[in-house]
Structures are given as C-alpha cells and as structure tokens.
Amino acid sequence: MQMKRKTIIIICLMGLLIPATIAQQKPLVYILATGGTIAGVGASETSSGYNAGVVSVDKIITSVPEMLKLAEIKGEQVVNVPSQDITVNDWLIIAGRVNELLARQDVTAVVITHGTDTMEETAYFLNLVIKSDKPVILVGSMRPSTALSADGPMNVYDAVAVAVDSSSVGKGVMIVMDDKICSADDALKMMTTSLETFHCPNYGYLGYVYDSKPIYTRNPVKKHTIHSEFSIEDMVALPRVDIVYGYAGVDSLFVTTAVDNGVKGIVYAGVGNGNPNTQNLNALARAVKKGIPVVRAARTPIGPITQYDELNDDKYGFSASWFKSPEKARILLMFALTKTKDYKEMQRMFLEY
Ligand code: GLU
C-alpha cells in the first residue's frame, strides 16, 4: 500500500515536471523596445493623431499572447524615442545589448520594436556590427495600438515567428512588417502613411511570412554580421559624417559649412546617378584635398550609383555608394573611417557591404 502511494506521488510529480521541462525548451526571444508608433496611443480608434512610445514593452508582449506559444519572451526597454530622435549613441547602446544577449547560449533571437522612420538605418547599423548569426528582427507599425487598423500586434507576432524559425539563422538583420521580410541592406521606407511601407527596391524582398512561417525566396547579397570587419567593441562614438542633398541650383554652402565645422566625411546625395553640380563638385574635390573622404550617393531611390559614368571618381578621389541610400552610405562611411581614409579601400567596402 505504502509502495503504491509512493509510486502515485512520483507519477504526479513527473506529471508536473515534464510539462515544465517542455515549456523551458521553447526558444527564448528577447524583445528590445525602443519606442515608435508600435508603442503609440491615439485619441480614438479612427483619428490619425497619436503619441509614440507610450505603451510599455510588457504591455506589447501581453497584448499578443499568441506569441507565447512560439517562444518564451522577455522584454526590455533599451531606449524610448520616436525614431526620428534616434542617435548614434542609441545605436551603440542597442547594438551592445544585442551582442550581449546573443552571446548567451540560452537566447535564440532578438526582436527590436522600433519607429519606422529610421528603422532601416538602425537595421543597417546592426547588420554591420552584430557578432552572431542568430536572427535579429526589427519590427514596427504604421498605426498606433488604439487604431482600428492597428498593425502592431500581427507584425510583432510575425517578427517572433520569423525569429524562432531555424531558416532565419545567418540571414543578417531583417525587418519584418506587413507580411514581408526585408534585408537590412536594402530596406527602404517608401510610403509615409501606408501599412505597406517597407520595400527592398534594389534586390527584392528576402521573403514573406505566411501562416506564422517565413518563406525565404533569396539570401542577402551583401556581407553582414559575423562576416563584417566592423565592430563596436570599446567604441564610444563614431566619426561625424554629414549628408548634403543635391537639387537644381544648390550652391556649395552646405559642403563648405560641413568642412569648416570639422566633419570627418561627406556623403553627397546627388541627382540622377549621384551627380553633384559643378559648384559642389569643386567643393567636394577641395574637401578630399583637405583629407575629408567623399562618397557619392543619390537622391534617386533605385539603382546603383556607378563609378566611371558621367563622373570619373578616380579623378577626384571619391567613392561611389553603389546600392546604398545616402542614409546607409553615411553609416558605412562612419565605420569605414574607423579603418581607413583611402578612397579605393572605401570603394571596396561600398561594393562588399
Ligand atoms: N515618427 C515615429 C517613429 O518613427 C512614428 C512613425 C512610426 O513608428 O511608424 O518612431
């Protein structure tokens, strides 16, 4: 009788322990919150006005309980800003925390909630300095949590679903929104208000999310994460790089002001195939002679900014950004400057990353 009771107790204990063990086997995903519309609250379900960055990371997690079936989720608020206010210092904080978390064996992936305005910049920064091939997914929303058309819950759910899928390993930093998966190197916010805002205009989407699963149609084409030569270790700041925008009749005021104020590198967002007008071409050539590297990018959103086209970059010591938008060219130039000032070596980097 005594024996039977013992056996029953052991079986009961096992019944309690086994589900607990299975629960522990769920992948561990950290959600790092940084602010943005995804944490926004509006005045009503139908109004377009709202305050970004009001909802806590815990509220974001509890409002999508379905994702707890996919993973054990832990949340952290790393910064809390509308993403137009994000700074290089914030990027260093976010990247440092992602590297710390992904170095842990028990962490499967990191999802970062972020405002959409500069999401592609944060994603590209991380793509250059995260030292892990585990998935890092940025996600946001175009509508606040209170809107009838709130897209945050589904987007976060999809981001976690992509993050825990083994096919997402080694794909670099990605943006998941509106059922689509973009690589950090190509993602571009193209619509001001529509849910379908992120496009990958040069190489196309990496894939799609369907029925809680990522369906990849291609791999990223540029170097990233564990293959990157750049690092934020011991870094407290990055060299200042400014972007100057080209338009009909622009004079060289902005280039000369940047040079006179100690800028360390200039990205010129030229017209067409990254063309500066004559005044700015001369000002940029003077900048190079003063030891300030210049990268030609373009305000034209799609297509490569090619060397040796209308303008021979070798003649001036410029580098061409190829498929990098001016914003991403700025980030790559900041990191390039931590290694070299040689325009040919920089050109290599712009072709590889
Ligand atoms: N401007 C805000 C931001 O980027 C809100 C836009 C958004 O998140 O979609 O954080």
Short mmCIF file of C-alpha atoms and ligand atoms in Angstrom, two decimals:
data_model
loop_
_atom_site.label_atom_id
_atom_site.label_comp_id
_atom_site.label_asym_id
_atom_site.label_seq_id
_atom_site.Cartn_x
_atom_site.Cartn_y
_atom_site.Cartn_z
CA MET A 1 0.00 0.00 0.00
CA GLN A 2 2.85 2.28 1.15
CA MET A 3 4.68 1.47 -2.14
CA LYS A 4 1.63 2.28 -4.25
CA ARG A 5 1.25 5.72 -2.64
CA LYS A 6 4.92 6.48 -3.31
CA THR A 7 4.54 5.47 -6.95
CA ILE A 8 1.46 7.66 -7.32
CA ILE A 9 3.28 10.63 -5.78
CA ILE A 10 6.26 10.14 -8.14
CA ILE A 11 3.97 9.88 -11.18
CA CYS A 12 2.16 13.06 -10.08
CA LEU A 13 5.46 14.91 -9.65
CA MET A 14 6.61 13.75 -13.07
CA GLY A 15 3.32 14.97 -14.49
CA LEU A 16 4.14 18.38 -13.12
CA LEU A 17 7.80 18.35 -14.09
CA ILE A 18 7.58 17.07 -17.66
CA PRO A 19 5.35 19.92 -18.98
CA ALA A 20 7.60 22.38 -17.13
CA THR A 21 10.65 20.93 -18.91
CA ILE A 22 8.89 21.08 -22.27
CA ALA A 23 7.93 24.72 -21.58
CA GLN A 24 11.59 25.50 -20.84
CA GLN A 25 12.55 24.07 -24.20
CA LYS A 26 10.70 26.83 -26.01
CA PRO A 27 13.17 29.18 -27.69
CA LEU A 28 13.99 32.28 -25.66
CA VAL A 29 13.42 35.52 -27.55
CA TYR A 30 14.22 38.95 -26.17
CA ILE A 31 12.07 41.85 -27.30
CA LEU A 32 14.03 45.09 -27.00
CA ALA A 33 11.71 48.08 -27.18
CA THR A 34 12.92 51.42 -28.45
CA GLY A 35 9.66 53.41 -28.93
CA GLY A 36 7.81 54.37 -32.11
CA THR A 37 4.22 54.04 -33.27
CA ILE A 38 4.12 50.39 -32.25
CA ALA A 39 4.10 51.74 -28.70
CA GLY A 40 1.76 54.59 -29.65
CA VAL A 41 -1.60 55.62 -28.28
CA GLY A 42 -4.10 57.71 -30.24
CA ALA A 43 -7.04 59.85 -29.14
CA SER A 44 -9.54 57.43 -30.73
CA GLU A 45 -9.82 54.33 -32.91
CA THR A 46 -10.26 56.41 -36.05
CA SER A 47 -8.10 59.50 -35.55
CA SER A 48 -4.66 59.65 -37.14
CA GLY A 49 -3.02 61.73 -34.37
CA TYR A 50 -1.20 59.86 -31.61
CA ASN A 51 1.74 59.93 -29.20
CA ALA A 52 4.53 57.46 -29.98
CA GLY A 53 6.43 55.48 -27.33
CA VAL A 54 3.73 55.40 -24.62
CA VAL A 55 2.99 51.66 -24.33
CA SER A 56 5.48 49.64 -22.24
CA VAL A 57 7.29 46.61 -23.63
CA ASP A 58 5.43 44.36 -21.14
CA LYS A 59 2.10 45.67 -22.44
CA ILE A 60 3.20 44.97 -26.02
CA ILE A 61 4.04 41.39 -25.02
CA THR A 62 0.87 40.73 -23.03
CA SER A 63 -1.31 42.19 -25.76
CA VAL A 64 -0.15 39.46 -28.17
CA PRO A 65 -0.46 36.31 -26.01
CA GLU A 66 -0.37 34.10 -29.12
CA MET A 67 3.38 34.62 -29.44
CA LEU A 68 3.92 32.93 -26.06
CA LYS A 69 3.06 29.69 -27.86
CA LEU A 70 6.03 30.26 -30.16
CA ALA A 71 8.63 31.30 -27.61
CA GLU A 72 9.45 32.30 -24.10
CA ILE A 73 9.53 36.07 -24.36
CA LYS A 74 11.45 38.52 -22.22
CA GLY A 75 11.15 42.25 -22.71
CA GLU A 76 13.48 45.17 -22.10
CA GLN A 77 13.08 48.87 -22.78
CA VAL A 78 16.51 49.89 -24.12
CA VAL A 79 15.65 53.41 -25.26
CA ASN A 80 12.27 55.11 -25.72
CA VAL A 81 12.14 57.61 -28.55
CA PRO A 82 10.23 58.35 -31.71
CA SER A 83 12.76 57.06 -34.20
CA GLN A 84 13.39 60.46 -35.78
CA ASP A 85 15.19 61.20 -32.48
CA ILE A 86 17.40 58.12 -32.53
CA THR A 87 21.13 58.88 -32.32
CA VAL A 88 24.42 57.12 -32.99
CA ASN A 89 24.73 56.78 -29.22
CA ASP A 90 21.38 54.93 -29.11
CA TRP A 91 22.63 52.62 -31.87
CA LEU A 92 25.73 51.84 -29.81
CA ILE A 93 23.52 51.04 -26.79
CA ILE A 94 21.16 48.83 -28.81
CA ALA A 95 23.98 47.02 -30.63
CA GLY A 96 25.89 46.44 -27.38
CA ARG A 97 22.82 44.89 -25.74
CA VAL A 98 22.02 42.71 -28.77
CA ASN A 99 25.60 41.41 -28.85
CA GLU A 100 25.47 40.65 -25.09
CA LEU A 101 22.18 38.77 -25.40
CA LEU A 102 23.06 36.77 -28.49
CA ALA A 103 26.36 35.66 -26.95
CA ARG A 104 24.27 33.76 -24.39
CA GLN A 105 23.58 30.14 -25.26
CA ASP A 106 20.03 30.28 -23.93
CA VAL A 107 18.98 33.17 -26.21
CA THR A 108 17.65 32.17 -29.63
CA ALA A 109 16.96 35.56 -31.19
CA VAL A 110 16.30 39.24 -30.59
CA VAL A 111 13.31 41.23 -31.83
CA ILE A 112 13.56 45.02 -31.69
CA THR A 113 10.44 47.18 -31.72
CA HIS A 114 11.24 50.49 -33.37
CA GLY A 115 9.69 53.51 -35.05
CA THR A 116 9.55 53.10 -38.78
CA ASP A 117 11.04 56.48 -39.74
CA THR A 118 14.66 55.42 -39.24
CA MET A 119 14.20 51.68 -38.79
CA GLU A 120 16.23 50.87 -41.92
CA GLU A 121 19.18 52.87 -40.55
CA THR A 122 19.19 51.10 -37.19
CA ALA A 123 18.85 47.78 -39.01
CA TYR A 124 21.81 48.54 -41.27
CA PHE A 125 23.96 49.76 -38.35
CA LEU A 126 23.27 46.49 -36.52
CA ASN A 127 23.90 44.48 -39.69
CA LEU A 128 27.48 45.78 -39.69
CA VAL A 129 28.32 45.15 -36.02
CA ILE A 130 26.32 42.24 -34.59
CA LYS A 131 28.68 39.36 -33.94
CA SER A 132 26.22 36.50 -34.19
CA ASP A 133 24.35 34.65 -36.91
CA LYS A 134 21.24 34.33 -34.72
CA PRO A 135 18.18 36.17 -36.04
CA VAL A 136 17.80 39.88 -35.26
CA ILE A 137 14.45 41.25 -36.41
CA LEU A 138 13.27 44.86 -36.37
CA VAL A 139 9.56 45.46 -36.31
CA GLY A 140 7.24 48.42 -36.01
CA SER A 141 3.82 49.54 -37.03
CA MET A 142 2.28 52.28 -39.08
CA ARG A 143 -0.77 52.65 -36.83
CA PRO A 144 -0.87 53.10 -33.05
CA SER A 145 -2.18 50.33 -30.82
CA THR A 146 -5.51 52.14 -30.39
CA ALA A 147 -6.33 52.38 -34.12
CA LEU A 148 -8.97 50.21 -35.79
CA SER A 149 -6.31 49.25 -38.33
CA ALA A 150 -3.58 48.63 -35.72
CA ASP A 151 -0.87 46.58 -37.46
CA GLY A 152 1.47 46.26 -34.47
CA PRO A 153 0.10 43.00 -32.95
CA MET A 154 0.32 40.99 -36.18
CA ASN A 155 3.69 42.49 -37.07
CA VAL A 156 5.19 41.60 -33.66
CA TYR A 157 3.73 38.13 -33.84
CA ASP A 158 5.23 37.66 -37.32
CA ALA A 159 8.58 39.03 -36.14
CA VAL A 160 8.73 36.44 -33.35
CA ALA A 161 7.62 33.71 -35.76
CA VAL A 162 10.45 34.64 -38.13
CA ALA A 163 12.92 34.98 -35.24
CA VAL A 164 12.36 31.43 -33.92
CA ASP A 165 12.49 29.72 -37.30
CA SER A 166 15.76 27.94 -37.99
CA SER A 167 15.74 29.11 -41.63
CA SER A 168 16.26 32.67 -40.34
CA VAL A 169 19.73 31.88 -38.98
CA GLY A 170 22.57 33.51 -40.93
CA LYS A 171 20.33 35.93 -42.85
CA GLY A 172 21.64 39.06 -41.12
CA VAL A 173 19.47 41.74 -39.58
CA MET A 174 15.98 41.86 -41.07
CA ILE A 175 12.84 43.99 -40.99
CA VAL A 176 9.53 42.16 -40.74
CA MET A 177 6.41 44.20 -41.46
CA ASP A 178 3.18 43.73 -43.38
CA ASP A 179 3.92 40.03 -44.09
CA LYS A 180 7.22 40.85 -45.80
CA ILE A 181 10.84 40.24 -44.88
CA CYS A 182 13.44 42.82 -45.92
CA SER A 183 17.20 42.57 -45.54
CA ALA A 184 18.76 45.47 -43.63
CA ASP A 185 20.99 46.38 -46.59
CA ASP A 186 18.08 47.03 -48.96
CA ALA A 187 15.09 48.04 -46.79
CA LEU A 188 13.65 51.46 -47.54
CA LYS A 189 10.62 53.18 -46.05
CA MET A 190 8.83 54.34 -49.18
CA MET A 191 5.32 55.33 -48.11
CA THR A 192 4.56 57.95 -45.47
CA THR A 193 1.28 56.55 -44.16
CA SER A 194 0.51 53.20 -45.78
CA LEU A 195 0.90 49.87 -43.95
CA GLU A 196 2.90 48.56 -46.90
CA THR A 197 5.71 50.98 -46.29
CA PHE A 198 8.93 48.91 -46.42
CA HIS A 199 10.22 47.85 -49.79
CA CYS A 200 13.50 46.32 -50.91
CA PRO A 201 13.78 48.33 -54.11
CA ASN A 202 17.11 47.05 -55.39
CA TYR A 203 17.23 43.32 -54.65
CA GLY A 204 13.63 42.47 -53.73
CA TYR A 205 12.17 41.04 -50.53
CA LEU A 206 14.11 38.27 -48.79
CA GLY A 207 10.80 36.52 -48.38
CA TYR A 208 7.31 36.60 -46.93
CA VAL A 209 5.55 35.48 -43.77
CA TYR A 210 2.74 33.06 -44.33
CA ASP A 211 0.85 31.08 -41.67
CA SER A 212 3.40 32.01 -38.97
CA LYS A 213 6.34 30.80 -41.05
CA PRO A 214 8.96 32.69 -43.02
CA ILE A 215 9.15 31.70 -46.67
CA TYR A 216 12.52 32.85 -48.00
CA THR A 217 12.95 33.42 -51.71
CA ARG A 218 16.57 34.58 -51.64
CA ASN A 219 19.58 35.19 -49.39
CA PRO A 220 21.11 38.57 -48.58
CA VAL A 221 23.71 39.54 -51.16
CA LYS A 222 25.93 41.79 -49.06
CA LYS A 223 28.35 40.98 -46.21
CA HIS A 224 26.83 41.22 -42.74
CA THR A 225 27.10 40.36 -39.03
CA ILE A 226 29.68 37.59 -38.43
CA HIS A 227 31.31 38.30 -41.81
CA SER A 228 31.66 42.02 -41.14
CA GLU A 229 35.06 43.56 -40.42
CA PHE A 230 33.48 46.32 -38.32
CA SER A 231 32.98 46.28 -34.59
CA ILE A 232 31.67 48.49 -31.79
CA GLU A 233 33.93 46.99 -29.16
CA ASP A 234 35.35 49.76 -26.93
CA MET A 235 33.62 52.33 -29.15
CA VAL A 236 32.01 55.36 -27.50
CA ALA A 237 31.41 57.45 -30.63
CA LEU A 238 31.81 57.32 -34.40
CA PRO A 239 33.41 59.88 -36.72
CA ARG A 240 30.92 62.55 -37.78
CA VAL A 241 29.62 62.17 -41.33
CA ASP A 242 27.06 64.53 -42.85
CA ILE A 243 24.81 64.17 -45.87
CA VAL A 244 24.42 67.04 -48.34
CA TYR A 245 21.37 66.92 -50.60
CA GLY A 246 21.57 67.85 -54.28
CA TYR A 247 18.94 69.80 -56.18
CA ALA A 248 18.76 72.20 -59.13
CA GLY A 249 20.69 75.34 -58.34
CA VAL A 250 22.11 74.22 -54.96
CA ASP A 251 25.25 76.14 -54.09
CA SER A 252 28.24 74.82 -52.12
CA LEU A 253 27.21 76.41 -48.80
CA PHE A 254 26.44 73.11 -47.09
CA VAL A 255 29.60 71.33 -48.23
CA THR A 256 31.86 74.22 -47.19
CA THR A 257 30.00 74.65 -43.88
CA ALA A 258 30.44 70.95 -43.12
CA VAL A 259 34.16 71.12 -43.96
CA ASP A 260 34.68 74.30 -41.91
CA ASN A 261 32.97 72.69 -38.91
CA GLY A 262 35.17 69.63 -38.66
CA VAL A 263 33.13 66.96 -40.44
CA LYS A 264 35.13 63.74 -40.92
CA GLY A 265 33.38 62.54 -44.08
CA ILE A 266 30.70 63.71 -46.53
CA VAL A 267 28.01 61.78 -48.36
CA TYR A 268 26.70 63.77 -51.29
CA ALA A 269 23.15 62.72 -52.25
CA GLY A 270 23.46 63.82 -55.84
CA VAL A 271 20.87 63.95 -58.59
CA GLY A 272 20.44 61.11 -61.09
CA ASN A 273 23.39 58.75 -60.83
CA GLY A 274 24.76 60.66 -57.81
CA ASN A 275 25.84 63.74 -59.75
CA PRO A 276 26.92 66.90 -57.95
CA ASN A 277 26.57 70.15 -59.89
CA THR A 278 29.78 71.98 -60.85
CA GLN A 279 29.90 74.16 -57.73
CA ASN A 280 29.53 71.20 -55.42
CA LEU A 281 31.88 69.03 -57.46
CA ASN A 282 34.58 71.64 -56.91
CA ALA A 283 33.74 71.98 -53.21
CA LEU A 284 33.81 68.20 -52.74
CA ALA A 285 37.14 67.96 -54.57
CA ARG A 286 38.51 70.58 -52.17
CA ALA A 287 37.19 68.54 -49.22
CA VAL A 288 39.08 65.46 -50.43
CA LYS A 289 42.27 67.52 -50.78
CA LYS A 290 41.81 68.54 -47.12
CA GLY A 291 41.66 64.85 -46.14
CA ILE A 292 37.85 64.54 -45.85
CA PRO A 293 36.59 61.46 -47.71
CA VAL A 294 33.59 61.93 -50.01
CA VAL A 295 31.09 59.27 -51.03
CA ARG A 296 28.67 59.90 -53.87
CA ALA A 297 25.19 58.57 -53.22
CA ALA A 298 21.95 59.70 -54.89
CA ARG A 299 18.57 61.11 -54.07
CA THR A 300 17.29 58.73 -56.78
CA PRO A 301 15.95 55.81 -54.71
CA ILE A 302 16.58 52.86 -57.02
CA GLY A 303 19.60 51.61 -58.95
CA PRO A 304 23.36 51.65 -58.50
CA ILE A 305 25.46 54.79 -58.19
CA THR A 306 28.18 53.69 -60.56
CA GLN A 307 31.81 54.68 -60.84
CA TYR A 308 33.20 55.90 -64.16
CA ASP A 309 29.86 57.05 -65.56
CA GLU A 310 29.33 60.75 -66.14
CA LEU A 311 31.93 61.35 -63.47
CA ASN A 312 35.25 59.56 -63.02
CA ASP A 313 35.55 59.03 -59.27
CA ASP A 314 39.26 58.21 -59.51
CA LYS A 315 39.94 61.69 -60.87
CA TYR A 316 38.55 63.25 -57.69
CA GLY A 317 39.31 60.56 -55.12
CA PHE A 318 35.61 59.92 -54.44
CA SER A 319 33.94 56.60 -53.71
CA ALA A 320 30.54 55.64 -55.15
CA SER A 321 27.90 54.21 -52.81
CA TRP A 322 26.53 51.69 -55.36
CA PHE A 323 23.27 50.38 -53.90
CA LYS A 324 23.46 52.26 -50.61
CA SER A 325 20.97 55.03 -49.92
CA PRO A 326 22.55 58.26 -48.63
CA GLU A 327 21.48 57.35 -45.07
CA LYS A 328 23.08 53.93 -45.19
CA ALA A 329 26.13 55.28 -47.02
CA ARG A 330 26.59 57.64 -44.06
CA ILE A 331 26.61 54.71 -41.63
CA LEU A 332 29.04 52.69 -43.75
CA LEU A 333 31.31 55.72 -44.18
CA MET A 334 31.36 56.26 -40.40
CA PHE A 335 32.59 52.69 -39.95
CA ALA A 336 34.93 52.86 -42.96
CA LEU A 337 36.58 55.89 -41.33
CA THR A 338 37.43 53.77 -38.28
CA LYS A 339 39.67 51.71 -40.60
CA THR A 340 40.95 53.87 -43.45
CA LYS A 341 40.88 57.16 -45.33
CA ASP A 342 41.89 55.60 -48.63
CA TYR A 343 39.10 56.05 -51.15
CA LYS A 344 39.93 52.82 -53.00
CA GLU A 345 39.69 50.80 -49.81
CA MET A 346 36.42 52.59 -49.05
CA GLN A 347 35.21 51.74 -52.54
CA ARG A 348 35.89 48.07 -51.77
CA MET A 349 33.73 48.38 -48.65
CA PHE A 350 30.90 50.02 -50.58
CA LEU A 351 30.94 47.17 -53.05
CA GLU A 352 31.02 44.48 -50.34
CA TYR A 353 28.57 45.72 -47.66
N1 GLU B 1 7.88 59.05 -36.30
C1 GLU B 1 7.68 57.97 -35.39
C2 GLU B 1 8.85 57.00 -35.38
O1 GLU B 1 9.47 56.72 -36.36
C3 GLU B 1 6.42 57.25 -35.66
C4 GLU B 1 6.40 56.56 -37.00
C5 GLU B 1 6.34 55.07 -36.88
O2 GLU B 1 6.78 54.45 -35.92
O3 GLU B 1 5.80 54.50 -37.81
O4 GLU B 1 9.10 56.47 -34.33
#
